[in-house]
Amino acid sequence: MKLSVILYLLILSTPVCNAASLTTPDSLQSEKSLFETITRLQKRNDLLDIKLNTRMAFHSALSDKEEELSAFRMDYLRLQITGNITERIFYKWFQHLNKSNAPHSLDNMPSSINCLGVGFHITPTLSAFAGKQYVDFGGFEYDADPAEVYSFSDFGNNITCFLVGVHLAWWVTPTQELRFQITDARSNKENQTQLPANYKTAKTPLAYTINWNGNFLDNTLSTRCSFSLFHEGQKQNIYYWIIAGAWCQGNFNMYIDGLFSIEEIDKLGILSNISAQDEKPYRATHSQYFSLISRLNYRILPKLNLFAKGTYETTSATTNTNLPESGKYRTSYGYQGGIEYFPMKENLRFFFLYRGKQIKYTHLSSPFHLFNEHPQHLSLGLTYKIPVY
């Protein structure tokens, strides 16, 4: 496989040096698929590769709320089918099995399909992809395998991740990549009942993203930077800025993501959820979000990893908002820590973690009768990307 193919797949799937990459290879590092194990036949081409990406756990709530139940849960279940049709043409199909299959009203694609399309290696350093795909926001939490992100930030939980469109990836140098992307701005048509009276849906609701990925100091330092413009209404846009960096050295690695958005019509939806407590819920205008996310990993033994993660996020309304006042409405602090055990291979891990979040509403939220929250959980489970074929 050409160098450009390898680099492209690394960036798309796991661009950050993570704890899993620090294990000394063992005899099971190159894992056989179930097909090869059962039939004792060896795959002779890369036309079809099938994996079942899973995470399941027992979650125990550390609060006395009646709705908080302790139970086993299949948190994540995604079928991932990829392959190379020729040396220059490849395809991807990622189907989230525990999501709705109902088609969206705008792009006619179900939310269960995360990725479905065809890619082209135009030159050794230039590739393109068309179809439903990840929006190229960047950020290391956002780019990580979702099964391995035990609890996303508010930003990661609410941002629109998968949209139909096209993108172009260009390796300017072996360590520097630029991505250009145009997608739909959303999957569904606007819900007119909750929109401001003067809001007019854009005739061409598209999103435009430029993304730069860099690696420095022999891959010790990695960076992700992006800017996105979502054209939602005829005079309402959403702007995203993301700057992120990761450091990987020896048995230690960490990343920091900084995310900021200005939304003339509230797209992330957290501010609108505050106003949803009103008798007549409405979609907020002129919202602003800031997120700071960091995770640290330390491999204390070849198969044992300690990790900690923290988030700080704010939700605000700016001038000309349709909420009662402009200013900060909500602040959240997320924190989690735990241990991961890799018994045989990096593809399988057991984990035990504690996660908590403090959500604090300011005096500006008082008209909506919201109360501070402090959910906490303990989780014991496993993640396994099962090699089916």
mmCIF file of C-alpha atoms in Angstrom:
data_model
loop_
_atom_site.group_PDB
_atom_site.id
_atom_site.type_symbol
_atom_site.label_atom_id
_atom_site.label_comp_id
_atom_site.label_asym_id
_atom_site.label_seq_id
_atom_site.Cartn_x
_atom_site.Cartn_y
_atom_site.Cartn_z
ATOM 1 C CA MET A 1 0.000 0.000 0.000
ATOM 2 C CA LYS A 2 1.327 3.385 -0.917
ATOM 3 C CA LEU A 3 2.579 5.806 1.710
ATOM 4 C CA SER A 4 -0.260 8.255 1.009
ATOM 5 C CA VAL A 5 -2.868 5.561 1.701
ATOM 6 C CA ILE A 6 -1.286 4.635 5.012
ATOM 7 C CA LEU A 7 -0.986 8.240 6.153
ATOM 8 C CA TYR A 8 -4.548 9.021 5.121
ATOM 9 C CA LEU A 9 -6.021 6.092 7.058
ATOM 10 C CA LEU A 10 -3.980 6.940 10.155
ATOM 11 C CA ILE A 11 -5.245 10.510 10.208
ATOM 12 C CA LEU A 12 -8.856 9.492 9.624
ATOM 13 C CA SER A 13 -9.026 6.776 12.258
ATOM 14 C CA THR A 14 -6.604 7.401 15.156
ATOM 15 C CA PRO A 15 -4.514 10.507 14.554
ATOM 16 C CA VAL A 16 -3.370 10.914 18.131
ATOM 17 C CA CYS A 17 -0.562 8.924 19.704
ATOM 18 C CA ASN A 18 -2.540 7.120 22.394
ATOM 19 C CA ALA A 19 -1.883 4.700 25.203
ATOM 20 C CA ALA A 20 -2.642 1.752 22.970
ATOM 21 C CA SER A 21 0.295 2.552 20.702
ATOM 22 C CA LEU A 22 2.785 2.280 23.575
ATOM 23 C CA THR A 23 2.534 -1.457 24.128
ATOM 24 C CA THR A 24 5.432 -3.662 23.110
ATOM 25 C CA PRO A 25 4.216 -5.862 20.222
ATOM 26 C CA ASP A 26 3.478 -9.471 21.142
ATOM 27 C CA SER A 27 2.669 -12.620 19.207
ATOM 28 C CA LEU A 28 -1.013 -11.691 18.974
ATOM 29 C CA GLN A 29 -0.493 -8.144 17.787
ATOM 30 C CA SER A 30 -1.349 -9.162 14.202
ATOM 31 C CA GLU A 31 -4.789 -10.557 14.911
ATOM 32 C CA LYS A 32 -6.539 -13.050 12.657
ATOM 33 C CA SER A 33 -10.134 -12.376 11.700
ATOM 34 C CA LEU A 34 -12.949 -14.720 12.708
ATOM 35 C CA PHE A 35 -13.192 -15.836 9.082
ATOM 36 C CA GLU A 36 -9.522 -16.832 9.023
ATOM 37 C CA THR A 37 -9.767 -18.568 12.399
ATOM 38 C CA ILE A 38 -12.867 -20.612 11.514
ATOM 39 C CA THR A 39 -11.979 -21.540 7.915
ATOM 40 C CA ARG A 40 -8.202 -21.674 8.426
ATOM 41 C CA LEU A 41 -7.937 -19.789 5.150
ATOM 42 C CA GLN A 42 -5.879 -16.659 4.736
ATOM 43 C CA LYS A 43 -7.355 -13.522 3.211
ATOM 44 C CA ARG A 44 -5.565 -12.902 -0.058
ATOM 45 C CA ASN A 45 -6.690 -9.335 -0.815
ATOM 46 C CA ASP A 46 -7.903 -6.172 0.883
ATOM 47 C CA LEU A 47 -11.119 -5.846 -1.128
ATOM 48 C CA LEU A 48 -13.233 -6.457 1.987
ATOM 49 C CA ASP A 49 -12.429 -5.774 5.642
ATOM 50 C CA ILE A 50 -15.189 -6.151 8.262
ATOM 51 C CA LYS A 51 -14.954 -5.178 11.918
ATOM 52 C CA LEU A 52 -17.550 -4.903 14.670
ATOM 53 C CA ASN A 53 -16.600 -2.030 16.940
ATOM 54 C CA THR A 54 -18.087 -2.533 20.418
ATOM 55 C CA ARG A 55 -18.125 -1.125 23.927
ATOM 56 C CA MET A 56 -20.211 -2.535 26.735
ATOM 57 C CA ALA A 57 -20.100 -1.897 30.472
ATOM 58 C CA PHE A 58 -21.894 -2.079 33.787
ATOM 59 C CA HIS A 59 -22.708 1.465 34.891
ATOM 60 C CA SER A 60 -23.502 2.329 38.488
ATOM 61 C CA ALA A 61 -24.891 5.781 39.290
ATOM 62 C CA LEU A 62 -23.573 7.440 42.432
ATOM 63 C CA SER A 63 -26.690 9.503 43.056
ATOM 64 C CA ASP A 64 -30.111 8.900 44.578
ATOM 65 C CA LYS A 65 -32.162 10.103 41.620
ATOM 66 C CA GLU A 66 -34.925 7.669 40.769
ATOM 67 C CA GLU A 67 -34.177 7.816 37.042
ATOM 68 C CA GLU A 68 -30.534 6.831 37.616
ATOM 69 C CA LEU A 69 -30.375 3.047 37.240
ATOM 70 C CA SER A 70 -27.411 0.710 37.604
ATOM 71 C CA ALA A 71 -27.365 -1.689 34.684
ATOM 72 C CA PHE A 72 -25.390 -3.371 31.929
ATOM 73 C CA ARG A 73 -25.453 -1.363 28.721
ATOM 74 C CA MET A 74 -24.233 -1.763 25.174
ATOM 75 C CA ASP A 75 -22.830 1.744 24.817
ATOM 76 C CA TYR A 76 -21.480 1.433 21.319
ATOM 77 C CA LEU A 77 -22.046 -1.018 18.468
ATOM 78 C CA ARG A 78 -20.870 -0.126 14.967
ATOM 79 C CA LEU A 79 -20.296 -2.284 11.900
ATOM 80 C CA GLN A 80 -17.273 -1.030 9.937
ATOM 81 C CA ILE A 81 -16.778 -2.247 6.378
ATOM 82 C CA THR A 82 -13.889 -0.919 4.315
ATOM 83 C CA GLY A 83 -11.944 -2.050 1.291
ATOM 84 C CA ASN A 84 -9.789 -1.144 -1.673
ATOM 85 C CA ILE A 85 -11.470 -1.744 -5.022
ATOM 86 C CA THR A 86 -8.273 -0.873 -6.884
ATOM 87 C CA GLU A 87 -5.003 0.768 -5.906
ATOM 88 C CA ARG A 88 -6.691 4.135 -6.397
ATOM 89 C CA ILE A 89 -10.316 3.547 -5.373
ATOM 90 C CA PHE A 90 -11.526 2.642 -1.863
ATOM 91 C CA TYR A 91 -14.831 2.645 0.007
ATOM 92 C CA LYS A 92 -16.129 2.963 3.583
ATOM 93 C CA TRP A 93 -19.372 1.950 5.250
ATOM 94 C CA PHE A 94 -19.783 2.562 9.004
ATOM 95 C CA GLN A 95 -23.219 1.546 10.326
ATOM 96 C CA HIS A 96 -24.092 2.453 13.934
ATOM 97 C CA LEU A 97 -26.276 -0.514 14.910
ATOM 98 C CA ASN A 98 -27.889 1.041 17.996
ATOM 99 C CA LYS A 99 -29.129 4.207 16.301
ATOM 100 C CA SER A 100 -32.256 5.055 14.346
ATOM 101 C CA ASN A 101 -32.621 3.858 10.747
ATOM 102 C CA ALA A 102 -35.264 6.471 9.902
ATOM 103 C CA PRO A 103 -34.041 8.620 6.969
ATOM 104 C CA HIS A 104 -33.407 12.320 7.536
ATOM 105 C CA SER A 105 -35.667 14.741 5.695
ATOM 106 C CA LEU A 106 -32.879 16.663 3.908
ATOM 107 C CA ASP A 107 -30.168 14.195 2.908
ATOM 108 C CA ASN A 108 -32.376 11.051 2.965
ATOM 109 C CA MET A 109 -29.740 9.215 5.027
ATOM 110 C CA PRO A 110 -30.454 7.532 8.383
ATOM 111 C CA SER A 111 -28.545 8.708 11.441
ATOM 112 C CA SER A 112 -27.331 5.131 11.938
ATOM 113 C CA ILE A 113 -25.031 5.538 8.927
ATOM 114 C CA ASN A 114 -21.928 7.383 10.083
ATOM 115 C CA CYS A 115 -19.944 6.980 6.897
ATOM 116 C CA LEU A 116 -20.853 5.695 3.436
ATOM 117 C CA GLY A 117 -18.981 6.663 0.317
ATOM 118 C CA VAL A 118 -16.181 6.184 -2.169
ATOM 119 C CA GLY A 119 -12.674 7.610 -2.051
ATOM 120 C CA PHE A 120 -10.023 8.175 -4.683
ATOM 121 C CA HIS A 121 -6.228 8.341 -4.411
ATOM 122 C CA ILE A 122 -5.664 10.900 -7.136
ATOM 123 C CA THR A 123 -1.892 11.082 -6.616
ATOM 124 C CA PRO A 124 0.416 9.719 -3.888
ATOM 125 C CA THR A 125 -0.237 12.906 -1.872
ATOM 126 C CA LEU A 126 -3.782 13.853 -2.926
ATOM 127 C CA SER A 127 -7.024 11.997 -2.173
ATOM 128 C CA ALA A 128 -10.748 12.709 -2.280
ATOM 129 C CA PHE A 129 -13.865 11.222 -0.705
ATOM 130 C CA ALA A 130 -17.559 11.633 -1.602
ATOM 131 C CA GLY A 131 -20.529 10.524 0.476
ATOM 132 C CA LYS A 132 -21.555 10.675 4.108
ATOM 133 C CA GLN A 133 -18.481 11.336 6.224
ATOM 134 C CA TYR A 134 -16.940 12.887 9.320
ATOM 135 C CA VAL A 135 -16.911 16.654 9.267
ATOM 136 C CA ASP A 136 -13.211 17.580 9.445
ATOM 137 C CA PHE A 137 -13.382 19.588 12.675
ATOM 138 C CA GLY A 138 -10.185 18.135 14.100
ATOM 139 C CA GLY A 139 -9.528 17.985 17.827
ATOM 140 C CA PHE A 140 -8.208 14.825 19.413
ATOM 141 C CA GLU A 141 -11.328 13.878 21.355
ATOM 142 C CA TYR A 142 -13.372 14.365 18.195
ATOM 143 C CA ASP A 143 -10.949 12.351 16.011
ATOM 144 C CA ALA A 144 -10.628 9.430 18.441
ATOM 145 C CA ASP A 145 -12.423 6.124 17.974
ATOM 146 C CA PRO A 146 -15.850 6.832 19.568
ATOM 147 C CA ALA A 147 -15.835 3.456 21.320
ATOM 148 C CA GLU A 148 -12.718 4.523 23.210
ATOM 149 C CA VAL A 149 -14.160 7.867 24.363
ATOM 150 C CA TYR A 150 -15.999 6.790 27.489
ATOM 151 C CA SER A 151 -17.706 10.143 27.961
ATOM 152 C CA PHE A 152 -17.654 12.985 25.434
ATOM 153 C CA SER A 153 -17.546 16.653 26.325
ATOM 154 C CA ASP A 154 -20.701 18.751 25.907
ATOM 155 C CA PHE A 155 -19.240 19.996 22.640
ATOM 156 C CA GLY A 156 -18.527 16.466 21.402
ATOM 157 C CA ASN A 157 -21.954 15.214 22.458
ATOM 158 C CA ASN A 158 -23.869 17.915 20.613
ATOM 159 C CA ILE A 159 -21.823 18.823 17.564
ATOM 160 C CA THR A 160 -23.002 17.559 14.169
ATOM 161 C CA CYS A 161 -20.442 14.910 13.218
ATOM 162 C CA PHE A 162 -21.645 13.096 10.085
ATOM 163 C CA LEU A 163 -22.887 14.857 6.966
ATOM 164 C CA VAL A 164 -23.092 14.211 3.230
ATOM 165 C CA GLY A 165 -20.528 15.970 1.073
ATOM 166 C CA VAL A 166 -17.053 15.824 -0.455
ATOM 167 C CA HIS A 167 -13.562 16.456 0.835
ATOM 168 C CA LEU A 168 -10.046 16.744 -0.527
ATOM 169 C CA ALA A 169 -6.975 15.732 1.515
ATOM 170 C CA TRP A 170 -3.538 16.959 0.456
ATOM 171 C CA TRP A 171 -0.274 15.930 2.088
ATOM 172 C CA VAL A 172 1.762 19.091 1.472
ATOM 173 C CA THR A 173 4.777 17.378 3.070
ATOM 174 C CA PRO A 174 5.091 13.936 4.703
ATOM 175 C CA THR A 175 4.201 15.555 8.063
ATOM 176 C CA GLN A 176 1.753 18.305 7.041
ATOM 177 C CA GLU A 177 -1.766 17.734 5.725
ATOM 178 C CA LEU A 178 -4.456 20.136 4.513
ATOM 179 C CA ARG A 179 -8.119 19.142 4.145
ATOM 180 C CA PHE A 180 -10.847 21.015 2.297
ATOM 181 C CA GLN A 181 -14.457 19.945 2.731
ATOM 182 C CA ILE A 182 -17.951 20.932 1.593
ATOM 183 C CA THR A 183 -20.972 19.194 3.149
ATOM 184 C CA ASP A 184 -24.626 19.805 3.859
ATOM 185 C CA ALA A 185 -25.038 22.116 6.844
ATOM 186 C CA ARG A 186 -27.503 19.684 8.417
ATOM 187 C CA SER A 187 -29.294 16.390 7.795
ATOM 188 C CA ASN A 188 -32.878 17.485 8.407
ATOM 189 C CA LYS A 189 -35.026 20.364 7.235
ATOM 190 C CA GLU A 190 -35.573 23.094 9.802
ATOM 191 C CA ASN A 191 -38.281 22.711 12.438
ATOM 192 C CA GLN A 192 -40.238 25.853 11.633
ATOM 193 C CA THR A 193 -42.303 25.771 14.833
ATOM 194 C CA GLN A 194 -39.374 26.750 17.076
ATOM 195 C CA LEU A 195 -37.561 29.196 14.783
ATOM 196 C CA PRO A 196 -37.539 32.980 15.248
ATOM 197 C CA ALA A 197 -40.202 34.831 13.271
ATOM 198 C CA ASN A 198 -37.639 36.630 11.087
ATOM 199 C CA TYR A 199 -35.632 33.482 10.311
ATOM 200 C CA LYS A 200 -35.455 32.374 6.678
ATOM 201 C CA THR A 201 -33.930 29.014 5.783
ATOM 202 C CA ALA A 202 -30.932 29.218 3.461
ATOM 203 C CA LYS A 203 -31.628 28.165 -0.118
ATOM 204 C CA THR A 204 -28.312 26.321 -0.157
ATOM 205 C CA PRO A 205 -27.536 25.185 3.410
ATOM 206 C CA LEU A 206 -23.920 24.101 3.070
ATOM 207 C CA ALA A 207 -20.921 23.889 5.402
ATOM 208 C CA TYR A 208 -17.317 24.686 4.506
ATOM 209 C CA THR A 209 -14.320 23.405 6.479
ATOM 210 C CA ILE A 210 -10.576 23.792 6.164
ATOM 211 C CA ASN A 211 -8.377 21.631 8.389
ATOM 212 C CA TRP A 212 -4.638 21.516 8.974
ATOM 213 C CA ASN A 213 -2.951 18.512 10.622
ATOM 214 C CA GLY A 214 0.724 18.643 11.507
ATOM 215 C CA ASN A 215 3.341 16.374 13.066
ATOM 216 C CA PHE A 216 6.601 17.670 14.495
ATOM 217 C CA LEU A 217 9.681 16.452 16.381
ATOM 218 C CA ASP A 218 9.506 12.904 14.983
ATOM 219 C CA ASN A 219 5.777 12.675 15.789
ATOM 220 C CA THR A 220 6.316 13.733 19.398
ATOM 221 C CA LEU A 221 4.131 16.800 18.828
ATOM 222 C CA SER A 222 0.905 16.666 16.792
ATOM 223 C CA THR A 223 -1.409 19.566 15.998
ATOM 224 C CA ARG A 224 -4.950 19.910 14.671
ATOM 225 C CA CYS A 225 -6.444 23.244 13.581
ATOM 226 C CA SER A 226 -9.669 23.895 11.703
ATOM 227 C CA PHE A 227 -12.186 26.565 10.761
ATOM 228 C CA SER A 228 -15.763 25.822 9.683
ATOM 229 C CA LEU A 229 -18.592 27.981 8.395
ATOM 230 C CA PHE A 230 -22.127 26.565 8.411
ATOM 231 C CA HIS A 231 -24.619 28.549 6.348
ATOM 232 C CA GLU A 232 -27.921 27.751 8.087
ATOM 233 C CA GLY A 233 -30.232 30.699 7.418
ATOM 234 C CA GLN A 234 -30.191 33.349 4.707
ATOM 235 C CA LYS A 235 -28.500 35.726 7.162
ATOM 236 C CA GLN A 236 -27.540 33.283 9.932
ATOM 237 C CA ASN A 237 -24.183 31.503 9.998
ATOM 238 C CA ILE A 238 -22.308 29.315 12.476
ATOM 239 C CA TYR A 239 -18.543 29.616 12.909
ATOM 240 C CA TYR A 240 -16.314 26.973 14.527
ATOM 241 C CA TRP A 241 -12.642 27.375 15.472
ATOM 242 C CA ILE A 242 -10.728 24.377 16.824
ATOM 243 C CA ILE A 243 -7.071 24.350 17.909
ATOM 244 C CA ALA A 244 -5.574 21.210 19.432
ATOM 245 C CA GLY A 245 -2.200 19.759 20.314
ATOM 246 C CA ALA A 246 -0.904 16.392 21.529
ATOM 247 C CA TRP A 247 2.388 15.339 23.088
ATOM 248 C CA CYS A 248 3.593 11.731 22.998
ATOM 249 C CA GLN A 249 6.866 10.736 24.630
ATOM 250 C CA GLY A 250 7.811 7.366 26.051
ATOM 251 C CA ASN A 251 5.085 5.950 28.272
ATOM 252 C CA PHE A 252 3.270 9.280 28.569
ATOM 253 C CA ASN A 253 0.978 11.138 26.208
ATOM 254 C CA MET A 254 -1.624 13.873 26.467
ATOM 255 C CA TYR A 255 -3.754 16.180 24.348
ATOM 256 C CA ILE A 256 -5.487 19.525 24.771
ATOM 257 C CA ASP A 257 -8.406 20.639 22.590
ATOM 258 C CA GLY A 258 -9.660 24.210 22.463
ATOM 259 C CA LEU A 259 -13.030 24.704 20.731
ATOM 260 C CA PHE A 260 -14.942 27.923 20.181
ATOM 261 C CA SER A 261 -18.115 28.671 18.253
ATOM 262 C CA ILE A 262 -20.229 31.698 17.423
ATOM 263 C CA GLU A 263 -23.730 30.757 16.297
ATOM 264 C CA GLU A 264 -26.162 33.314 14.927
ATOM 265 C CA ILE A 265 -28.812 30.589 15.071
ATOM 266 C CA ASP A 266 -28.114 28.074 17.859
ATOM 267 C CA LYS A 267 -26.818 24.866 16.255
ATOM 268 C CA LEU A 268 -25.120 23.130 19.155
ATOM 269 C CA GLY A 269 -28.452 23.320 20.999
ATOM 270 C CA ILE A 270 -27.366 23.605 24.642
ATOM 271 C CA LEU A 271 -28.602 27.179 24.951
ATOM 272 C CA SER A 272 -31.864 26.233 23.220
ATOM 273 C CA ASN A 273 -32.308 23.384 25.720
ATOM 274 C CA ILE A 274 -32.240 25.985 28.499
ATOM 275 C CA SER A 275 -35.039 27.922 26.826
ATOM 276 C CA ALA A 276 -36.898 24.622 26.283
ATOM 277 C CA GLN A 277 -37.980 24.860 29.920
ATOM 278 C CA ASP A 278 -40.203 27.771 28.882
ATOM 279 C CA GLU A 279 -43.929 27.270 28.251
ATOM 280 C CA LYS A 280 -43.316 27.875 24.550
ATOM 281 C CA PRO A 281 -39.852 26.457 23.726
ATOM 282 C CA TYR A 282 -37.894 28.311 21.066
ATOM 283 C CA ARG A 283 -34.563 28.051 19.346
ATOM 284 C CA ALA A 284 -31.996 30.464 20.710
ATOM 285 C CA THR A 285 -30.163 32.986 18.561
ATOM 286 C CA HIS A 286 -26.666 34.469 18.939
ATOM 287 C CA SER A 287 -25.188 31.739 21.112
ATOM 288 C CA GLN A 288 -21.538 31.263 21.962
ATOM 289 C CA TYR A 289 -19.695 28.175 23.235
ATOM 290 C CA PHE A 290 -16.204 27.538 24.563
ATOM 291 C CA SER A 291 -14.702 24.163 25.440
ATOM 292 C CA LEU A 292 -11.346 23.129 26.848
ATOM 293 C CA ILE A 293 -10.696 19.373 26.878
ATOM 294 C CA SER A 294 -7.639 17.426 27.993
ATOM 295 C CA ARG A 295 -6.733 13.788 28.513
ATOM 296 C CA LEU A 296 -3.520 12.296 29.966
ATOM 297 C CA ASN A 297 -2.321 8.690 29.642
ATOM 298 C CA TYR A 298 0.530 7.006 31.466
ATOM 299 C CA ARG A 299 1.467 3.396 30.675
ATOM 300 C CA ILE A 300 2.694 2.139 34.026
ATOM 301 C CA LEU A 301 3.170 -1.406 32.674
ATOM 302 C CA PRO A 302 3.233 -2.714 29.082
ATOM 303 C CA LYS A 303 -0.420 -3.766 29.364
ATOM 304 C CA LEU A 304 -1.706 -1.347 32.011
ATOM 305 C CA ASN A 305 -2.636 2.282 31.373
ATOM 306 C CA LEU A 306 -3.743 4.994 33.790
ATOM 307 C CA PHE A 307 -5.711 7.919 32.388
ATOM 308 C CA ALA A 308 -7.387 11.125 33.494
ATOM 309 C CA LYS A 309 -9.563 13.529 31.555
ATOM 310 C CA GLY A 310 -11.061 16.919 32.304
ATOM 311 C CA THR A 311 -13.332 19.413 30.541
ATOM 312 C CA TYR A 312 -14.299 23.028 31.120
ATOM 313 C CA GLU A 313 -17.160 24.414 29.018
ATOM 314 C CA THR A 314 -19.305 27.537 28.919
ATOM 315 C CA THR A 315 -22.590 28.434 27.228
ATOM 316 C CA SER A 316 -23.403 32.090 26.605
ATOM 317 C CA ALA A 317 -25.758 34.353 24.706
ATOM 318 C CA THR A 318 -24.355 37.390 22.913
ATOM 319 C CA THR A 319 -25.835 40.690 21.791
ATOM 320 C CA ASN A 320 -29.209 40.546 20.001
ATOM 321 C CA THR A 321 -30.097 37.196 21.506
ATOM 322 C CA ASN A 322 -33.778 36.269 21.792
ATOM 323 C CA LEU A 323 -33.203 35.058 25.369
ATOM 324 C CA PRO A 324 -34.062 37.434 28.228
ATOM 325 C CA GLU A 325 -30.486 38.739 28.549
ATOM 326 C CA SER A 326 -27.035 38.325 27.030
ATOM 327 C CA GLY A 327 -24.244 36.753 29.094
ATOM 328 C CA LYS A 328 -23.165 33.386 30.454
ATOM 329 C CA TYR A 329 -25.996 30.943 31.184
ATOM 330 C CA ARG A 330 -24.194 27.697 31.985
ATOM 331 C CA THR A 331 -20.781 26.337 32.998
ATOM 332 C CA SER A 332 -19.876 22.663 33.177
ATOM 333 C CA TYR A 333 -16.864 20.869 34.646
ATOM 334 C CA GLY A 334 -16.303 17.268 33.600
ATOM 335 C CA TYR A 335 -13.752 14.898 35.069
ATOM 336 C CA GLN A 336 -12.958 11.228 34.765
ATOM 337 C CA GLY A 337 -10.157 8.866 35.629
ATOM 338 C CA GLY A 338 -9.508 5.174 35.497
ATOM 339 C CA ILE A 339 -7.400 2.248 34.445
ATOM 340 C CA GLU A 340 -7.251 0.227 31.219
ATOM 341 C CA TYR A 341 -5.936 -3.322 30.862
ATOM 342 C CA PHE A 342 -4.869 -4.784 27.520
ATOM 343 C CA PRO A 343 -4.729 -8.569 28.098
ATOM 344 C CA MET A 344 -3.544 -9.841 24.718
ATOM 345 C CA LYS A 345 -3.643 -7.139 22.076
ATOM 346 C CA GLU A 346 -4.331 -3.447 21.656
ATOM 347 C CA ASN A 347 -7.622 -4.257 19.965
ATOM 348 C CA LEU A 348 -9.146 -5.487 23.241
ATOM 349 C CA ARG A 349 -9.173 -3.573 26.502
ATOM 350 C CA PHE A 350 -10.920 -3.807 29.857
ATOM 351 C CA PHE A 351 -11.536 -0.594 31.735
ATOM 352 C CA PHE A 352 -12.676 0.701 35.097
ATOM 353 C CA LEU A 353 -13.457 4.385 35.401
ATOM 354 C CA TYR A 354 -15.080 7.068 37.472
ATOM 355 C CA ARG A 355 -16.738 9.981 35.699
ATOM 356 C CA GLY A 356 -18.506 12.993 37.038
ATOM 357 C CA LYS A 357 -19.785 16.354 35.892
ATOM 358 C CA GLN A 358 -20.833 19.545 37.616
ATOM 359 C CA ILE A 359 -23.318 21.697 35.714
ATOM 360 C CA LYS A 360 -23.815 25.161 37.138
ATOM 361 C CA TYR A 361 -26.447 27.602 35.908
ATOM 362 C CA THR A 362 -25.944 31.325 36.396
ATOM 363 C CA HIS A 363 -28.557 33.829 37.558
ATOM 364 C CA LEU A 364 -29.477 34.421 33.896
ATOM 365 C CA SER A 365 -30.993 30.915 33.806
ATOM 366 C CA SER A 366 -33.259 31.569 36.798
ATOM 367 C CA PRO A 367 -36.348 32.442 34.657
ATOM 368 C CA PHE A 368 -36.216 28.869 33.333
ATOM 369 C CA HIS A 369 -36.162 27.303 36.841
ATOM 370 C CA LEU A 370 -33.070 25.156 36.298
ATOM 371 C CA PHE A 371 -31.036 23.641 39.123
ATOM 372 C CA ASN A 372 -27.358 22.756 39.307
ATOM 373 C CA GLU A 373 -26.537 19.125 38.577
ATOM 374 C CA HIS A 374 -23.773 16.764 39.700
ATOM 375 C CA PRO A 375 -24.131 13.332 38.023
ATOM 376 C CA GLN A 376 -21.482 10.723 38.877
ATOM 377 C CA HIS A 377 -20.952 7.158 37.651
ATOM 378 C CA LEU A 378 -18.674 4.154 38.032
ATOM 379 C CA SER A 379 -18.237 1.938 34.983
ATOM 380 C CA LEU A 380 -16.637 -1.462 34.448
ATOM 381 C CA GLY A 381 -16.517 -2.800 30.918
ATOM 382 C CA LEU A 382 -14.601 -3.594 27.766
ATOM 383 C CA THR A 383 -14.053 -2.318 24.252
ATOM 384 C CA TYR A 384 -13.245 -4.682 21.396
ATOM 385 C CA LYS A 385 -13.019 -4.051 17.681
ATOM 386 C CA ILE A 386 -13.892 -7.574 16.621
ATOM 387 C CA PRO A 387 -12.137 -8.603 13.363
ATOM 388 C CA VAL A 388 -14.965 -10.388 11.537
ATOM 389 C CA TYR A 389 -13.352 -10.713 8.087
#
